[in-house]
Structures are given as C-alpha cells and as structure tokens.
Short mmCIF file of C-alpha atoms in Angstrom, two decimals:
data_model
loop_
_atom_site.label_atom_id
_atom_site.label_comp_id
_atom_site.label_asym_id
_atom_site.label_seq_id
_atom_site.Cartn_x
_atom_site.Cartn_y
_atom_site.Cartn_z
CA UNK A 51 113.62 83.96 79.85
CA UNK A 52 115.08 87.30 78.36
CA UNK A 53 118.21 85.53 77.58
CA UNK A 54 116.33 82.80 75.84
CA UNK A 55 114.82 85.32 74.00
CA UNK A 56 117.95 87.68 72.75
CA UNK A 57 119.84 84.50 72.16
CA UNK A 58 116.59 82.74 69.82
CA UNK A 59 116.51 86.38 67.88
CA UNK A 60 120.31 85.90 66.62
CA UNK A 61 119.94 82.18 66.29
CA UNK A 62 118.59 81.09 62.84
CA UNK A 63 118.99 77.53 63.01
CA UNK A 64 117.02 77.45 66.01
CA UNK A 65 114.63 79.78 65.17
CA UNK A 66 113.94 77.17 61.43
CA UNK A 67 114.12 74.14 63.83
CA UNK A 68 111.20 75.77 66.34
CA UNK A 69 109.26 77.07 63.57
CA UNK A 70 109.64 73.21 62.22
CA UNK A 71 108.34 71.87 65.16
CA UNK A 72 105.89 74.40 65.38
CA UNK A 73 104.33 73.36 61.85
CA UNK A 74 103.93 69.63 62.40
CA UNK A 75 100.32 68.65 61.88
CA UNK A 76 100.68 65.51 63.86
CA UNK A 77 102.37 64.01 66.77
CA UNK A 78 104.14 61.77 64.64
CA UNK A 79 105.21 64.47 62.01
CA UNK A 80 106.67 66.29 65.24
CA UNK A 81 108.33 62.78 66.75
CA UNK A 82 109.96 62.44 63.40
CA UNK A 83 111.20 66.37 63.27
CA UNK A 84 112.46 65.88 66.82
CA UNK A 85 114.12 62.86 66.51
CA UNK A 86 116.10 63.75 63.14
CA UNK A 87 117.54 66.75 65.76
CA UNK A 88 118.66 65.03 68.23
CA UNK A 89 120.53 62.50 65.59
CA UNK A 90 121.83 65.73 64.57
CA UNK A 91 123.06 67.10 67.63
CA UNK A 92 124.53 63.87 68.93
CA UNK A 93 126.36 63.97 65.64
CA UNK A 94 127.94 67.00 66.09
CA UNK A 95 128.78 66.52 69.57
CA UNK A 96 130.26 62.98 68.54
CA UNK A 97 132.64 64.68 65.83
CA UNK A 98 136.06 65.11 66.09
CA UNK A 99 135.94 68.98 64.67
CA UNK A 100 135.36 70.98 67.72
CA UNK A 101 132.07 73.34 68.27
CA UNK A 102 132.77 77.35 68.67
CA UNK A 103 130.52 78.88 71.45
CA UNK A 104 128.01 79.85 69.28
CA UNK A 105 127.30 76.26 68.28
CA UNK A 106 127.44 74.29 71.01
CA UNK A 107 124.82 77.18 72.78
CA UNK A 108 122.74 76.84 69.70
CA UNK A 109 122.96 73.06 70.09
CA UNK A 110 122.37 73.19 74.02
CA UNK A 111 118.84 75.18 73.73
CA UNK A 112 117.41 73.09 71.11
CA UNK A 113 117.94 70.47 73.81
CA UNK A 114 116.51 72.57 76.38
CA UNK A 115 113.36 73.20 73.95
CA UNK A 116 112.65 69.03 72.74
CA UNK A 117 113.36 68.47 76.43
CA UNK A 118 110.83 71.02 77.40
CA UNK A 119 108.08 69.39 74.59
CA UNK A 120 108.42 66.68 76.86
CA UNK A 121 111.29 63.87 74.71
CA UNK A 122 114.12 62.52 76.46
CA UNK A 123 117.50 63.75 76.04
CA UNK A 124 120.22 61.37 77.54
CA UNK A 125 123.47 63.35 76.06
CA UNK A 126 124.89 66.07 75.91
CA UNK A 127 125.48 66.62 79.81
CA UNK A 128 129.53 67.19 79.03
CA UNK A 129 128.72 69.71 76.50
CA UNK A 130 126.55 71.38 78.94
CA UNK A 131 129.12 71.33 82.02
CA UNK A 132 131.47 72.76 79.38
CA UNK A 133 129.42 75.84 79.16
CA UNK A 134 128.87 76.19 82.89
CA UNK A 135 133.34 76.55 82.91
CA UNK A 136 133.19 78.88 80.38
CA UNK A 137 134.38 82.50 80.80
CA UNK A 138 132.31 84.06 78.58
CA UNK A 139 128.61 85.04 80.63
CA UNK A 140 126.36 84.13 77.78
CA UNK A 141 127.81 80.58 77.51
CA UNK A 142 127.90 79.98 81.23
CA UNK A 143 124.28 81.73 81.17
CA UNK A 144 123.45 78.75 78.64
CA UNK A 145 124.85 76.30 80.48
CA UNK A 146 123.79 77.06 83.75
CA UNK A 147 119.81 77.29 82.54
CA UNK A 148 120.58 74.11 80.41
CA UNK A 149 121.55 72.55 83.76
CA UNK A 150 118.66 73.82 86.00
CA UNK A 151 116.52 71.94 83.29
CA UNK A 152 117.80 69.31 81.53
CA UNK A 153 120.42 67.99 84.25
CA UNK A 154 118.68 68.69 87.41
CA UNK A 155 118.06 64.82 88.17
CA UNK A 156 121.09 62.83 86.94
CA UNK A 157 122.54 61.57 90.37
CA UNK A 158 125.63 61.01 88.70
CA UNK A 159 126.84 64.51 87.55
CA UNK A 160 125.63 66.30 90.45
CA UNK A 161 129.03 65.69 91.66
CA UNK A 162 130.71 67.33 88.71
CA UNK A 163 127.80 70.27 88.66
CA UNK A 164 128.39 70.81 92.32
CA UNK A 165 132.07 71.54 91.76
CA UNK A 166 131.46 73.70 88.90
CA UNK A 167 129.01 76.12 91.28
CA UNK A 168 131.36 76.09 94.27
CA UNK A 169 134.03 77.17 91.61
CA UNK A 170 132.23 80.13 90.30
CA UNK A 171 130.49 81.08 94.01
CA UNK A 172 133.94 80.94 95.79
CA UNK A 173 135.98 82.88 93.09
CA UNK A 174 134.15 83.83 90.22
CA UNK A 175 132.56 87.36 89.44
CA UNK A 176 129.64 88.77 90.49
CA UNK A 177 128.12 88.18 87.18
CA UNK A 178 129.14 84.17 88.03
CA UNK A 179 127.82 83.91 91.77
CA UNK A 180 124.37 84.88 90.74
CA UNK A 181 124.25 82.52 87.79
CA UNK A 182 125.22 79.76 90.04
CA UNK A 183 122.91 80.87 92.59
CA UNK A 184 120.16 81.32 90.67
CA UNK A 185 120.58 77.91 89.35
CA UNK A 186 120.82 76.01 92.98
CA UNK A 187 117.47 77.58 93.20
CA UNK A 188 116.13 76.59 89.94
CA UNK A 189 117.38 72.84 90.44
CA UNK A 190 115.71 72.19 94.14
CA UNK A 191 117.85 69.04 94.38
CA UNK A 192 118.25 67.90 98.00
CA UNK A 193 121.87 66.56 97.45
CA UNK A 194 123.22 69.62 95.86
CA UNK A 195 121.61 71.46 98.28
CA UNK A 196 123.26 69.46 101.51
CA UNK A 197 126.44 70.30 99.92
CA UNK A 198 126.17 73.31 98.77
CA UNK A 199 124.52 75.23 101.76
CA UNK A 200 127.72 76.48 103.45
CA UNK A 201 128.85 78.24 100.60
CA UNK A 202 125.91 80.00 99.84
CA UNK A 203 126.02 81.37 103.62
CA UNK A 204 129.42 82.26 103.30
CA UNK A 205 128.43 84.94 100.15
CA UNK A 206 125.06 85.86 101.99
CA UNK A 207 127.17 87.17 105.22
CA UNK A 208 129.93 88.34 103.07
CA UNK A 209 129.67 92.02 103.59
CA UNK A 210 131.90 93.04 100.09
CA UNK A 211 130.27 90.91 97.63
CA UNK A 212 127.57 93.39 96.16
CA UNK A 213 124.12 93.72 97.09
CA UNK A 214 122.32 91.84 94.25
CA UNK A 215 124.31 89.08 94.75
CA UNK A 216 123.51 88.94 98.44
CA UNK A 217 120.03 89.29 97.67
CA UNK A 218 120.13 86.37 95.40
CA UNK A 219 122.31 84.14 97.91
CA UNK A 220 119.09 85.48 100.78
CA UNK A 221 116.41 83.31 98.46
CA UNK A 222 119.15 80.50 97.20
CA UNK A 223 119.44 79.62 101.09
CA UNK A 224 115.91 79.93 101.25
CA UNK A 225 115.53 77.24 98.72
CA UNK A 226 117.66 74.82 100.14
CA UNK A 227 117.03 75.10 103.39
CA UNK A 228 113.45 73.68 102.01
CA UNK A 229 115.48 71.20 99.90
CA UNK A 230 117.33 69.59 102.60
CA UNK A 231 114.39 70.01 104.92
CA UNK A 232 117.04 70.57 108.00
CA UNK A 233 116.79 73.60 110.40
CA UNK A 234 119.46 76.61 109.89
CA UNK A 235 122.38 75.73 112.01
CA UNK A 236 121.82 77.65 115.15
CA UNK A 237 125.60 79.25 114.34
CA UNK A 238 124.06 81.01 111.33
CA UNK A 239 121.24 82.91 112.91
CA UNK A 240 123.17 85.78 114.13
CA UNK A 241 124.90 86.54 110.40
CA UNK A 242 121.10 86.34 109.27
CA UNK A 243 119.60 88.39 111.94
CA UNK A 244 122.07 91.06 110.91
CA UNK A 245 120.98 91.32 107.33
CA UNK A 246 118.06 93.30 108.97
CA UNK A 247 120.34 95.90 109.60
CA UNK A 248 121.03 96.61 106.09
CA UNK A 249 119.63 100.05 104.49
CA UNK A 250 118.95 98.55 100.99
CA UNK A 251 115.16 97.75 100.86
CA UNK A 252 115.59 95.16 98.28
CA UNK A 253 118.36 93.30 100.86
CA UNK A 254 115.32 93.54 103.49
CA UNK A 255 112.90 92.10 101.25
CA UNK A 256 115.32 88.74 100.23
CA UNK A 257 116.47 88.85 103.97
CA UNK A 258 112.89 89.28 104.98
CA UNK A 259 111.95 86.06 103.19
CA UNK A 260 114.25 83.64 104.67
CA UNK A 261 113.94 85.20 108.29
CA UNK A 262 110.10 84.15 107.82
CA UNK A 263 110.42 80.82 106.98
CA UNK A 264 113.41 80.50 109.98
CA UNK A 265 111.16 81.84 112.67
CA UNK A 266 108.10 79.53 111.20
CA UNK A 267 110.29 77.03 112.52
CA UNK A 268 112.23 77.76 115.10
CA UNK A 269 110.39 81.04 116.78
CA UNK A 270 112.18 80.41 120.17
CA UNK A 271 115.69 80.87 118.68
CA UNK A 272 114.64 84.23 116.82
CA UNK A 273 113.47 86.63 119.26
CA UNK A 274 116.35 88.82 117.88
CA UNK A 275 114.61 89.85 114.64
CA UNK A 276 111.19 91.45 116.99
CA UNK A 277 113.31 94.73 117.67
CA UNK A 278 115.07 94.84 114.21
CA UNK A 279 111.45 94.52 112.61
CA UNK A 280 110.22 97.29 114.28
CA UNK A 281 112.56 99.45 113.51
CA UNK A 282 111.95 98.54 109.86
CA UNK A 283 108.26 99.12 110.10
CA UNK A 284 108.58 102.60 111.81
CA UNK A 285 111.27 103.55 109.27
CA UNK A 286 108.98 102.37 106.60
CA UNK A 287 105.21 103.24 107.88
CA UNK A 288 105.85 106.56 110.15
CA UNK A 289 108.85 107.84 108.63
CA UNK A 290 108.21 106.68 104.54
CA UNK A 291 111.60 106.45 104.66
CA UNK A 292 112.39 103.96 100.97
CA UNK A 293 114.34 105.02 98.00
CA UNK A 294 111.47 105.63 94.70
CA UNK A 295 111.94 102.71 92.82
CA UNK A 296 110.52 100.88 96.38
CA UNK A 297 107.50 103.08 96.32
CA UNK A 298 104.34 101.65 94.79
CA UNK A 299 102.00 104.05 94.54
CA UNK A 300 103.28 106.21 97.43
CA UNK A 301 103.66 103.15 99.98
CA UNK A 302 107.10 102.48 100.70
CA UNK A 303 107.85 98.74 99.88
CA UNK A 304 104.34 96.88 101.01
CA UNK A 305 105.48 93.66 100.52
CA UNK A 306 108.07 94.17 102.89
CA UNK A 307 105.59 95.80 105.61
CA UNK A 308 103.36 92.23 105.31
CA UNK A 309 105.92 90.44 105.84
CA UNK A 310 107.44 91.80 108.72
CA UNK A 311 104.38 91.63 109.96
CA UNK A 312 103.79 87.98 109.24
CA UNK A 313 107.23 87.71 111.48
CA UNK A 314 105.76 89.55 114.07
CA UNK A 315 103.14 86.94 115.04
CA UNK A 316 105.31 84.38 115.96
CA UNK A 317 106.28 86.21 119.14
CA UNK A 318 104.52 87.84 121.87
CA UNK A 319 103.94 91.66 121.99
CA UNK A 320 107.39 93.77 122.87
CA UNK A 321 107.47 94.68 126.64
CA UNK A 322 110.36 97.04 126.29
CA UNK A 323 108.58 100.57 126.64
CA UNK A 324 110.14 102.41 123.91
CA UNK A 325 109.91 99.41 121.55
CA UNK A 326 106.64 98.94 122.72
CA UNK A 327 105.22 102.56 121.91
CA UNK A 328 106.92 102.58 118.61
CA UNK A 329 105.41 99.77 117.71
CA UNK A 330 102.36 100.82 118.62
CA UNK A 331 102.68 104.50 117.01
CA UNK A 332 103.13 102.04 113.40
CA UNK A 333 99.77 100.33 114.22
CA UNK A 334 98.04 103.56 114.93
CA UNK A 335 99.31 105.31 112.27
CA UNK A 336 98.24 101.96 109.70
CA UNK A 337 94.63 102.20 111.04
CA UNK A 338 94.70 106.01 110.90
CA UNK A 339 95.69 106.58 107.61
CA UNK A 340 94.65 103.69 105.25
CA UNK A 341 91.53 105.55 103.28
CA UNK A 342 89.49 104.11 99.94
CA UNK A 343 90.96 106.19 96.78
CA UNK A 344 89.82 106.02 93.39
CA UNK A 345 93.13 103.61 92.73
CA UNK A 346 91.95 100.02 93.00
CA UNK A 347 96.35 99.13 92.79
CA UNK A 348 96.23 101.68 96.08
CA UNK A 349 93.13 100.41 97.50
CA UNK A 350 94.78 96.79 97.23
CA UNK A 351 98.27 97.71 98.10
CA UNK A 352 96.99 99.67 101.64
CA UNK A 353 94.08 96.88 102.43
CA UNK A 354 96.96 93.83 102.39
CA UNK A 355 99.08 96.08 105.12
CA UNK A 356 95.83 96.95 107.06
CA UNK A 357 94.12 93.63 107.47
CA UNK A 358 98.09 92.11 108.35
CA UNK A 359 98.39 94.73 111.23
CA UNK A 360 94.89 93.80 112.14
CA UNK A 361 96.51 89.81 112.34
CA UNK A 362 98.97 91.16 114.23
CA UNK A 363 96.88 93.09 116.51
CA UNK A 364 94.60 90.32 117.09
CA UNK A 365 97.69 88.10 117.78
CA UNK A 366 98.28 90.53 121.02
CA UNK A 367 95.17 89.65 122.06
CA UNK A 368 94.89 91.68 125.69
CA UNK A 369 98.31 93.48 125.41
CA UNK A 370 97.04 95.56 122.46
CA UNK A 371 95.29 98.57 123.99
CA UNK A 372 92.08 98.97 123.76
CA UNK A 373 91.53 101.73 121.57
CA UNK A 374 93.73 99.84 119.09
CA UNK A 375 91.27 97.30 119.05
CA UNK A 376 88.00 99.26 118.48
CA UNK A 377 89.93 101.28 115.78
CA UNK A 378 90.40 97.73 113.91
CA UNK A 379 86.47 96.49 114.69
CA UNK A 380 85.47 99.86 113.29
CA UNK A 381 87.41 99.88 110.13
CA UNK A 382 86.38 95.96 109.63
CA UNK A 383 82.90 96.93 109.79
CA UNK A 384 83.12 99.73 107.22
CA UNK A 385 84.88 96.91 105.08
CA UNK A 386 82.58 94.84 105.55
CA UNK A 387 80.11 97.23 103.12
CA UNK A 388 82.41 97.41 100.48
CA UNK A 389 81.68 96.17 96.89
CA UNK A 390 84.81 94.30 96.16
CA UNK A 391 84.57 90.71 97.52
CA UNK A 392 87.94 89.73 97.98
CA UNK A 393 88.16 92.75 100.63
CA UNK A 394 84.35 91.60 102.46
CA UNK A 395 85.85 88.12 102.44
CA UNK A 396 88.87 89.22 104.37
CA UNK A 397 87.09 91.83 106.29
CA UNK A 398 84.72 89.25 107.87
CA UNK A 399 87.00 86.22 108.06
CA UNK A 400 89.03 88.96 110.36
CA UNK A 401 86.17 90.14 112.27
CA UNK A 402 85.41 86.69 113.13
CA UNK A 403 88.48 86.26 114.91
CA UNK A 404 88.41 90.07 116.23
CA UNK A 405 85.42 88.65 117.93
CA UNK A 406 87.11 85.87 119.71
CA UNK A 407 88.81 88.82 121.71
CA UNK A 408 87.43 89.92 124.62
CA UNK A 409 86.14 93.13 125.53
CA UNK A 410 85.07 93.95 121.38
CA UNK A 411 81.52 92.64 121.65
CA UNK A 412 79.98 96.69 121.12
CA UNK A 413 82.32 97.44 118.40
CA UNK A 414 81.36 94.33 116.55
CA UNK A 415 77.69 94.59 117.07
CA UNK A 416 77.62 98.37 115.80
CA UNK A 417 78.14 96.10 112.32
CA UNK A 418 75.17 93.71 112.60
CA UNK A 419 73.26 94.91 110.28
CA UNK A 420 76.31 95.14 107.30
CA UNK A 421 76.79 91.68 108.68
CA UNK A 422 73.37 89.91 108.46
CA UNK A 423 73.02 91.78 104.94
CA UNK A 424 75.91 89.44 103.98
CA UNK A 425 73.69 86.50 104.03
CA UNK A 426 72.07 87.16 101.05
CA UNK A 427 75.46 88.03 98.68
CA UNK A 428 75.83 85.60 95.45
CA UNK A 429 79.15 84.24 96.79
CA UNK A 430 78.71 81.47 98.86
CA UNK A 431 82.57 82.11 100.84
CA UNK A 432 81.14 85.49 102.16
CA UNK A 433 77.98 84.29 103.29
CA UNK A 434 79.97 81.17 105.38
CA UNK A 435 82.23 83.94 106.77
CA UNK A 436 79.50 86.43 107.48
CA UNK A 437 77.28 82.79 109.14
CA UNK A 438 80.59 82.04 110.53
CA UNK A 439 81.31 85.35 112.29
CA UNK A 440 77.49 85.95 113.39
CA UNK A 441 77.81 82.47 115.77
CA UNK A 442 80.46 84.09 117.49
CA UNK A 443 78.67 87.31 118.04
CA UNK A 444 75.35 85.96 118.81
CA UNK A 445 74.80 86.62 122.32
CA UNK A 446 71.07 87.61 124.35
CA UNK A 447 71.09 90.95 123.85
CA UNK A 448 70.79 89.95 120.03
CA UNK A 449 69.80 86.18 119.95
CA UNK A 450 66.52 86.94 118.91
CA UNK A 451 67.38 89.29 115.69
CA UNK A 452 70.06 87.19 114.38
CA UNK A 453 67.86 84.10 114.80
CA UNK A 454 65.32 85.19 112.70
CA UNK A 455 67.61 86.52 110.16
CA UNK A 456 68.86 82.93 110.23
CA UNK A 457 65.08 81.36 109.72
CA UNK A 458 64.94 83.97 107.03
CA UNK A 459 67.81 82.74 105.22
CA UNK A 460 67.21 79.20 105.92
CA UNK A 461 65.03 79.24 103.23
CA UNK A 462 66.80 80.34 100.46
CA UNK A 463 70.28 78.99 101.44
CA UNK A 464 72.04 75.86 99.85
CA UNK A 465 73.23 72.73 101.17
CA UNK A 466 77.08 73.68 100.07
#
C-alpha cells in the first residue's frame, strides 16, 4: 500500500484518471470513464512505439485500480510479467502487486509467473526474494504453491540470506502449506525446528507461526519444538531478555509468549526435571507478576499471556502442581469482578474449564458470590458463561444457594 501511494503522488495521469472516476455521478457515467481507459491502455500496449518504465507502471496500476472497482481486465498480463523481469525494484514492485491481483487466477500464465519467482528467489537480491515471496503469499494459488514450495524452504533454511527475508519465506511457507493443503514433508521439520534457535525475536515470531500450524497437524512428529519453546519463554518471561523495538509496553514480544504457548498444548507436560522446573518457574512468575495498571494497552497485553498460561496450565491437568492451580482459580476469580467484559468473558469461560480439574472445587467456590452476581450483567455471553460455569460447580455443599439464585434469575432471564 505505501508503494501505491508514493507511486499515485508522482503519477498525474493516474491521479486525473482516479479523480475521474471518482466524480462520476452514475454507474453508467463511471462504465463509460472506465471503458474509454482500458481502450486507451490496450492502445498503447498494442503500439509499435515502446513504453519507458514509467508508463507501462502508470498503465499497470490503472489496471490494478478498474480491476479493483470490480471491471474485467483480460490484457495486459505480458506487460505485467515484463515488470516482474525488470531490474529496477519499483517496476518489479509494480509488477509483482499487479500480479498478486490482477493475474492470480489465469491457469495459463501461472507457468510463466512461476518461472519468473523461482528466477528472482534462486538468484535475485534480497530486495527480489521478498517481492516474490510476498507475492506467493498474496496470490494463495494451490498450483503455484505445489511448485513453488521447495524453493521457498530452501531460502527459509538458508542460513546467509538475511533475516527479513527469512522471516518473510517463515509466513510464505505458511501460506502454501495451507494452499496445497499437504503436510510438511517430514524431511523439513528438523531445518524448521531449528529456526527456534535463532536470537532475532522477529525470526521467532515468523518461525513461531508456521511451527503452530505444523504441530496443529502433526503434534506426534514435533515433540522437538517443547524444549526449544521453553527456553524461549524463560528467556522472554524470567529473564526479559528482547531487544526495545520487541518491547510493548515493558513486555518483551507478547505475541510471541501466546503463541508459544498455544504450541505448548499440543503436548503433554515436560518430564525432564530441569525442563520441567523452568517451565514451571515461567508459569509462576506469569501468575505472580501480571497486576491491573492504569494502562488499558498493558492491562490487555499482560491479561492475553495470563489467561494462555492458564490454557496451558489447565492442559496439564494433574501434572501441574497444585499451588499452580489455586494461584490461577484465585486470579480468575478476582477477574471475574472486573469491569471490562471482554476480560469477565474470558475469566469465566476459563474458570469453567479450571473447574473440570480436580482437586479446585475450594478455590472456585471462594468466587461464588462474583460468580452468581454475573447473572444479572446486560451481556447475555457473560451471563451463559457465568450459568455455564455455576453447573459445573454446583455441588451439595452449595446446591441449595445456587438454586435459588437460579429461581431468582429465572424470572428475569431471556429465552436467547
């Protein structure tokens, strides 16, 4: 989008021919303005004089815009591909967005598009490889992405092409891996494992990404990523070991603490002793030290890691310890009496399945008040969590209490 917009501030013609558009009072008056274009442009592809760079980029985003307002465009593909060969980066920057939209299902060219990228990802620049990679994941296209897959690998485990790139070649994989809808070959875990080695945060975030949607699928084949994820998290949560620009308001890369997280629950708890008390130092340390501040980009920022270790610690189920577990009840039920309702929502939806762990029926209770007082918030999702979550806590030593509550509330409540 930035490029579209330097190259529309030092493109008149464009700029008259969008302002045109723009001023048409009916959809006819706009057909008409759009149509006289693209006679235009077919024109001046169609002439014998050739177009200077400038030209043919000015001509290719005016048929990136009418495509865009919805018209067909059925030429011009050999004036794109021209600007994808180019050597200059703003032309092949043209070109390659040009062929992310306009081209991105024409069967017939993919051939000629697919030799293009592998030309610029196997020996172009840096500046080149994350065009072309950045456009394999704009374009989604299954058979581009069967043949292209390989050679994206190749630049994501190549340890001397620079880190954006490999970042960039992390979430191209990503994408189509989901194109072609096929599992990783099993001969490419180990080169993808190992990008959770790397000391760049942002190269643990991309890496982070695709790991997660490998071990969705095939858990059993990625036990290899459990110790390398702890590692991360202690790094990140005990240490707050990240370089600034990482830091969001003095939490070192969140996104990448969820998500490692997220990763975690696909496998059972470590059983390796030191592994096992590191990990368990990062919980402790989460539960210890998340606090409400005045900050509501804080408050957000801390809650998403705290209510994903409390997943994770309800994922270990019986091999969490104990005092792990009432330390999460307790800090659910303060939640629970907060005023934002995002945070109640999650706070009970997690305390319902806290309570499907054994063992956790005091801490819970110590909350039944908060809890019943949720039955009578405006939003109807809290008060089906807070219904939801007193079933599963309802027992005979408060039956009686939360059944009357109930009869009270049965009178007010709505069918939804």
């Amino acid at each position: 989008m930035s490029d579209f917009l330097q190259t529309l501030s030092g493109m008149r013609g464009l700029k008259v021919f969008i302002a045109d558009v723009r001023n048409c009072k009916t959809p006819e008056e706009e057909q008409t303005r759009i149509e006289k274009e693209l006679g235009k442009i077919r024109k001046k592809f169609t002439s014998s004089k050739k177009l200077d760079g400038y030209n043919q980029r000015k001509y290719v985003w005016k048929m990136v815009y009418i495509h865009m307002l919805g018209y067909e465009v059925d030429f011009g593909a050999m004036e794109v591909i021209n600007l994808i060969t180019s050597t200059k980066f703003i032309e092949k920057s043209t070109g390659y967005m040009a062929t992310s939209i306009i081209l991105n299902q024409v069967p017939d060219l993919m051939e000629m598009i697919f030799n293009a990228l592998k030309n610029d990802m196997v020996g172009g620049t840096s500046e080149a490889k994350s065009l072309a990679l950045q456009c394999v994941s704009n374009m989604g296209n299954a058979q581009l992405a069967d043949q292209i897959a390989e050679t994206v690998f190749n630049i994501l485990k190549d340890p001397t092409a620079v880190v954006n790139v490999r970042k960039k070649a992390a979430l191209c994989l990503l994408r189509v891996l989901r194109a072609t809808g096929k599992p990783c070959p099993a001969a490419w875990h180990a080169d993808i494992f190992h990008m959770f080695d790397a000391e760049h945060i942002g190269m643990l975030m991309a890496s982070s990404s695709l790991i997660l949607s490998l071990v969705s699928r095939q858990a059993s084949a990625c036990f290899a990523v459990v110790p390398r994820a702890i590692l991360i998290l202690e790094k990140l949560v005990v240490l707050k070991s990240a370089t600034f620009e990482y830091v969001y308001y003095n939490t070192p890369a969140p996104w990448l603490q969820v998500k490692l997280f997220k990763i975690l629950q696909y496998f059972p708890g470590p059983t390796e002793p030191t592994l096992r008390d590191k990990l368990m130092t990062v919980l402790h340390h989460i539960l210890d030290n998340t606090n409400v501040t005045k900050s509501v980009n804080k408050n957000n920022t801390d809650y998403s890691i705290l209510f994903e270790a409390v997943n994770y610690i309800i994922h270990l189920a019986g091999s969490a310890d104990s005092d792990l577990q009432n330390k999460a009840a307790e800090l659910l039920g303060q939640y629970v009496g907060v005023r934002q309702p995002n945070i109640r929502y999650i706070a009970l939806s997690s305390m319902a399945r806290l309570a499907m762990v054994g063992g956790l029926e005091g801490s819970i209770k110590k909350h039944q008040k908060t809890i019943l007082f949720s039955l009578k918030d405006a939003d109807v999702s809290i008060r089906q969590r807070a219904l939801d979550l007193l079933f599963l806590m309802c027992d005979e030593s408060n039956c009686l209490d939360i059944v009357h509550e109930l009869l009270l509330f049965l009178v007010i409540a709505n069918e939804g």
